[in-house]
PDB file of C-alpha atoms in Angstrom:
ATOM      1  CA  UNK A 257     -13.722 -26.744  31.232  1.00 67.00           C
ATOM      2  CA  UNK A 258     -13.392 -22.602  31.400  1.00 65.00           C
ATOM      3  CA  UNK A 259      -9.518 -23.212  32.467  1.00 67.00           C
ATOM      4  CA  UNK A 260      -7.436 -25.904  31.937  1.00 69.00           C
ATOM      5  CA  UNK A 261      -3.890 -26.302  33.525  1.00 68.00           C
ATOM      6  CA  UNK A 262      -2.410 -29.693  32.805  1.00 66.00           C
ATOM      7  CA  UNK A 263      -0.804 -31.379  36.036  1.00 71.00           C
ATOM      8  CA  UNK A 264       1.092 -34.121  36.039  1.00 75.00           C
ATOM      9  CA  UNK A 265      -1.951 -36.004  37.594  1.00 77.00           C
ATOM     10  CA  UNK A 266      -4.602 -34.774  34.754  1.00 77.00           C
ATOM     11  CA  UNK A 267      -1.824 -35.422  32.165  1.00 79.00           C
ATOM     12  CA  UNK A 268      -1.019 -39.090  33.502  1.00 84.00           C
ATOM     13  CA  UNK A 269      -4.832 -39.985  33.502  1.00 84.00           C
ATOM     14  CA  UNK A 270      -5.550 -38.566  30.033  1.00 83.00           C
ATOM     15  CA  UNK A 271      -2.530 -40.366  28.361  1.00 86.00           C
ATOM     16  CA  UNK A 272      -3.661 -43.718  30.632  1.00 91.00           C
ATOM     17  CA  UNK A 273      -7.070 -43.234  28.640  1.00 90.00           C
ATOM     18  CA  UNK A 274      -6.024 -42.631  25.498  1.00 89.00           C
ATOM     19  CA  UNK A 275      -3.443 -45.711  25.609  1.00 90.00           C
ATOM     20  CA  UNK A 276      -6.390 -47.540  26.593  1.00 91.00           C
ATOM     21  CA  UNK A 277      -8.191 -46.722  23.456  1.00 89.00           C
ATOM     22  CA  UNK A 278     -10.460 -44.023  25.659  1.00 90.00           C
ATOM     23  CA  UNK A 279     -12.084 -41.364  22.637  1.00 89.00           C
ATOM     24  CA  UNK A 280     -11.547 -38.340  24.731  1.00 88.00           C
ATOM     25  CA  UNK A 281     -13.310 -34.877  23.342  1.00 88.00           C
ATOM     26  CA  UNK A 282     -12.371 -31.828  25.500  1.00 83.00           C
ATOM     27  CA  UNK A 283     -14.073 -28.636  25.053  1.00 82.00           C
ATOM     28  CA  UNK A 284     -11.633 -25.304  25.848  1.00 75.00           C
ATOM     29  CA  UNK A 285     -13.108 -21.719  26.379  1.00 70.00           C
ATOM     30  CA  UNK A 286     -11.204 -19.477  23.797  1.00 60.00           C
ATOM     31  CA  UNK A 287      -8.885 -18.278  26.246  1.00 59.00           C
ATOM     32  CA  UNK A 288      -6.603 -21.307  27.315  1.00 59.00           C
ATOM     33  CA  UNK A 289      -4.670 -21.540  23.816  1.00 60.00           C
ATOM     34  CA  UNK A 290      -1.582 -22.496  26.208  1.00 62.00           C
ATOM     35  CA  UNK A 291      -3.611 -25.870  27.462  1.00 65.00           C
ATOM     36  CA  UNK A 292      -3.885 -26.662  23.752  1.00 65.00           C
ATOM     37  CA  UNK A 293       0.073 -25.704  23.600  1.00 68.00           C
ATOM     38  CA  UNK A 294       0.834 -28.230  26.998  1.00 69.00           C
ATOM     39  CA  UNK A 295      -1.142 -30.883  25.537  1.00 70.00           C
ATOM     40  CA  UNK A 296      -0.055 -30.690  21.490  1.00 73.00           C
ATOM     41  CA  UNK A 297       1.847 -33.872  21.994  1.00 74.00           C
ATOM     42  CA  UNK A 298      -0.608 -35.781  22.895  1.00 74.00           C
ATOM     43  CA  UNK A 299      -2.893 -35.019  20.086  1.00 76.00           C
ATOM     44  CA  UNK A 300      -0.336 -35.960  17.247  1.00 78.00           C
ATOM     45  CA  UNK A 301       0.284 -39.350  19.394  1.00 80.00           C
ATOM     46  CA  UNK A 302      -3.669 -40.272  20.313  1.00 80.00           C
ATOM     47  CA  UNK A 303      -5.851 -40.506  17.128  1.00 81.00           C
ATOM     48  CA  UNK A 304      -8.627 -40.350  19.659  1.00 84.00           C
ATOM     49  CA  UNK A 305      -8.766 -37.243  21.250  1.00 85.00           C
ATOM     50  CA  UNK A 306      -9.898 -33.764  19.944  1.00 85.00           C
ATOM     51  CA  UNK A 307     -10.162 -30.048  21.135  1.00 80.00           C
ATOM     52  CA  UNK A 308     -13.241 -28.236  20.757  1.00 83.00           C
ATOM     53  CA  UNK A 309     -13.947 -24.521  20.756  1.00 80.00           C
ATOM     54  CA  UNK A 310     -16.714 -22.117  20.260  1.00 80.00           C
ATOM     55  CA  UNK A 311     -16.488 -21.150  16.738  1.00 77.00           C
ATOM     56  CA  UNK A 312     -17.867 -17.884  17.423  1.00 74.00           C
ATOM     57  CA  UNK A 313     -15.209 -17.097  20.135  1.00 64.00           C
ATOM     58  CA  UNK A 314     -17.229 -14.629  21.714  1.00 65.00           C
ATOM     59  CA  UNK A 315     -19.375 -15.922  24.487  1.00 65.00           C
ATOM     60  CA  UNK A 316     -17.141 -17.639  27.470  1.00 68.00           C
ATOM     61  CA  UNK A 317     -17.691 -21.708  27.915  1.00 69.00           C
ATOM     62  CA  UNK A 318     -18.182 -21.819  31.816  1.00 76.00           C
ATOM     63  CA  UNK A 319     -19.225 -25.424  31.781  1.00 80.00           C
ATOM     64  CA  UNK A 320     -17.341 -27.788  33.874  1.00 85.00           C
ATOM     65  CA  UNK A 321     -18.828 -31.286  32.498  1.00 89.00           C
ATOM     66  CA  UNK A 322     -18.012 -34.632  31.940  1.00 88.00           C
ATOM     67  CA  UNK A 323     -19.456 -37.221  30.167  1.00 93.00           C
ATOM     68  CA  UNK A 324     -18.691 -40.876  29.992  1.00 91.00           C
ATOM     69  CA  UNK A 325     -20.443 -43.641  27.545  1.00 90.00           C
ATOM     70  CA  UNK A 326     -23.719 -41.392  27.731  1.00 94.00           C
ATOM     71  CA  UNK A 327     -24.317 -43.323  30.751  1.00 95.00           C
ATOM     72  CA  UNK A 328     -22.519 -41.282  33.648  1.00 96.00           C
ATOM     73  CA  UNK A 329     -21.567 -37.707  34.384  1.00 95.00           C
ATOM     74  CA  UNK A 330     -20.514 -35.047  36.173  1.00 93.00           C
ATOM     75  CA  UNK A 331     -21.486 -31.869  36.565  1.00 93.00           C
ATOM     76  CA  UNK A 332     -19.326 -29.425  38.678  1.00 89.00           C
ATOM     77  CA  UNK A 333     -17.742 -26.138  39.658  1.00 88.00           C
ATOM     78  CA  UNK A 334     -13.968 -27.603  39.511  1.00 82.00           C
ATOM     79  CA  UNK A 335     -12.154 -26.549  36.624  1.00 78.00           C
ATOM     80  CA  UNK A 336      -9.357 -29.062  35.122  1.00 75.00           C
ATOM     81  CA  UNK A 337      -6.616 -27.846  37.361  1.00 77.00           C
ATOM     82  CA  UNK A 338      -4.695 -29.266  39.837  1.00 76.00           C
ATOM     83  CA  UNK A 339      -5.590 -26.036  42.460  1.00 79.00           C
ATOM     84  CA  UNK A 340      -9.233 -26.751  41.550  1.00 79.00           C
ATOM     85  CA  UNK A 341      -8.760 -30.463  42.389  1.00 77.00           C
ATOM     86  CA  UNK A 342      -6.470 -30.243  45.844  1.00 81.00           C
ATOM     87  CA  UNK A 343      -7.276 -26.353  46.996  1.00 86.00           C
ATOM     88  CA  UNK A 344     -10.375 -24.978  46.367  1.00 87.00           C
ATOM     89  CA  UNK A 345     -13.547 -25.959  47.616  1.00 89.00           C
ATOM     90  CA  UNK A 346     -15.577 -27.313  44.657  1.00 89.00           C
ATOM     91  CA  UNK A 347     -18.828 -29.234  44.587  1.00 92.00           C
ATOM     92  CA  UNK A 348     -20.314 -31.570  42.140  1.00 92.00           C
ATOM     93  CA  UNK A 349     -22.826 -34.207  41.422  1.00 96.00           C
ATOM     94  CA  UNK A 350     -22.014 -37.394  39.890  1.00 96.00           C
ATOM     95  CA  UNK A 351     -25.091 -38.965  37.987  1.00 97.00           C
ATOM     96  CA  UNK A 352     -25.005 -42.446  36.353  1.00 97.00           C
ATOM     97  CA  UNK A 353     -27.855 -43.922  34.667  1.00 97.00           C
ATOM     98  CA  UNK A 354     -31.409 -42.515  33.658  1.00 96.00           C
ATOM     99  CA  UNK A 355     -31.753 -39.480  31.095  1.00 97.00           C
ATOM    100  CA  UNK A 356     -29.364 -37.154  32.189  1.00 97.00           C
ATOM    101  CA  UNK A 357     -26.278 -38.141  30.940  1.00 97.00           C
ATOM    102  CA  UNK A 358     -27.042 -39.091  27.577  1.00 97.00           C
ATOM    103  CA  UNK A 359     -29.424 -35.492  26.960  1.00 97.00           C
ATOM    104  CA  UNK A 360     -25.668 -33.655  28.028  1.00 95.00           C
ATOM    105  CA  UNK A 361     -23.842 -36.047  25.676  1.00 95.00           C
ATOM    106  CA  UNK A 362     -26.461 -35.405  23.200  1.00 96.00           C
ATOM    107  CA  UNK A 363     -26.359 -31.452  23.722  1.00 94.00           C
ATOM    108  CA  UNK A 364     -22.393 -31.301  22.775  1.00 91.00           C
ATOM    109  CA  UNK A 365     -22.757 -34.001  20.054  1.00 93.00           C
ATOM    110  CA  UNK A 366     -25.703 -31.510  18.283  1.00 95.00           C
ATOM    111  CA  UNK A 367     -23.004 -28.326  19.195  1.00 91.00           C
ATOM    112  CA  UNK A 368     -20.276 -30.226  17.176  1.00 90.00           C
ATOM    113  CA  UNK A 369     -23.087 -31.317  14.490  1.00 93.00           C
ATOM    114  CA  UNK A 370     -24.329 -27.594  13.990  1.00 93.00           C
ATOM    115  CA  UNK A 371     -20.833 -26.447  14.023  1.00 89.00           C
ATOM    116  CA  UNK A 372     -21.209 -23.942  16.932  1.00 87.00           C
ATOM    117  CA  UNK A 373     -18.239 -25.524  18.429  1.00 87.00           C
ATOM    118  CA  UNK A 374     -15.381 -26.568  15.937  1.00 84.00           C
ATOM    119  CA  UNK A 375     -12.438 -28.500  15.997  1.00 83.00           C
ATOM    120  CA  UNK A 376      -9.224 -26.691  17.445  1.00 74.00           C
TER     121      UNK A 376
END
């Protein structure tokens, strides 16, 4: 996500998750150091979930993807914020099954592989 504000809602849902044993990467645009702040807790508590920035941290990340299993995702305008998700008017498509899915998991797996987007 380009912003990321953690509500109460997003923050019960990720920590539901993770206590489930959910392996939960999220990928930050270099400017939204104080979502990494909001959510430190959590990622000295869950072994299983990771930040992820550009390492150049030049060019903006204005995706706004999600990937589950490499079997489902979705692929939207809605940042992770609770305006995004009860104000604005967003649209999105939710795909599960066939190619799609797993080529977008794929894409981010080779980003973290080549090291164009590093742990934060």
């Amino acid at each position: 996500s380009y912003v990321v504000y953690p509500s109460e809602i997003f923050m019960n849902v990720l920590e539901d998750a993770l206590q489930r044993g959910v392996k939960v990467d999220i990928l930050l645009d270099a400017n939204v150091d104080d979502a990494r702040d909001k959510l430190e807790k959590l990622i000295k508590k869950h072994k299983h979930l990771s930040f992820y920035r550009r390492k150049d941290n030049e060019e903006r990340m204005h995706a706004k993807t999600i990937v589950t299993d490499k079997t489902a995702c979705v692929i939207t305008s809605a940042n992770l914020t609770e305006h995004a998700m009860k104000k604005n008017m967003e649209a999105g498509v939710y795909i599960k099954g066939g190619e799609i899915p797993r080529k977008l998991h794929d894409h981010f797996a080779s980003l973290i592989y080549t090291n164009i987007l590093e742990v934060y």
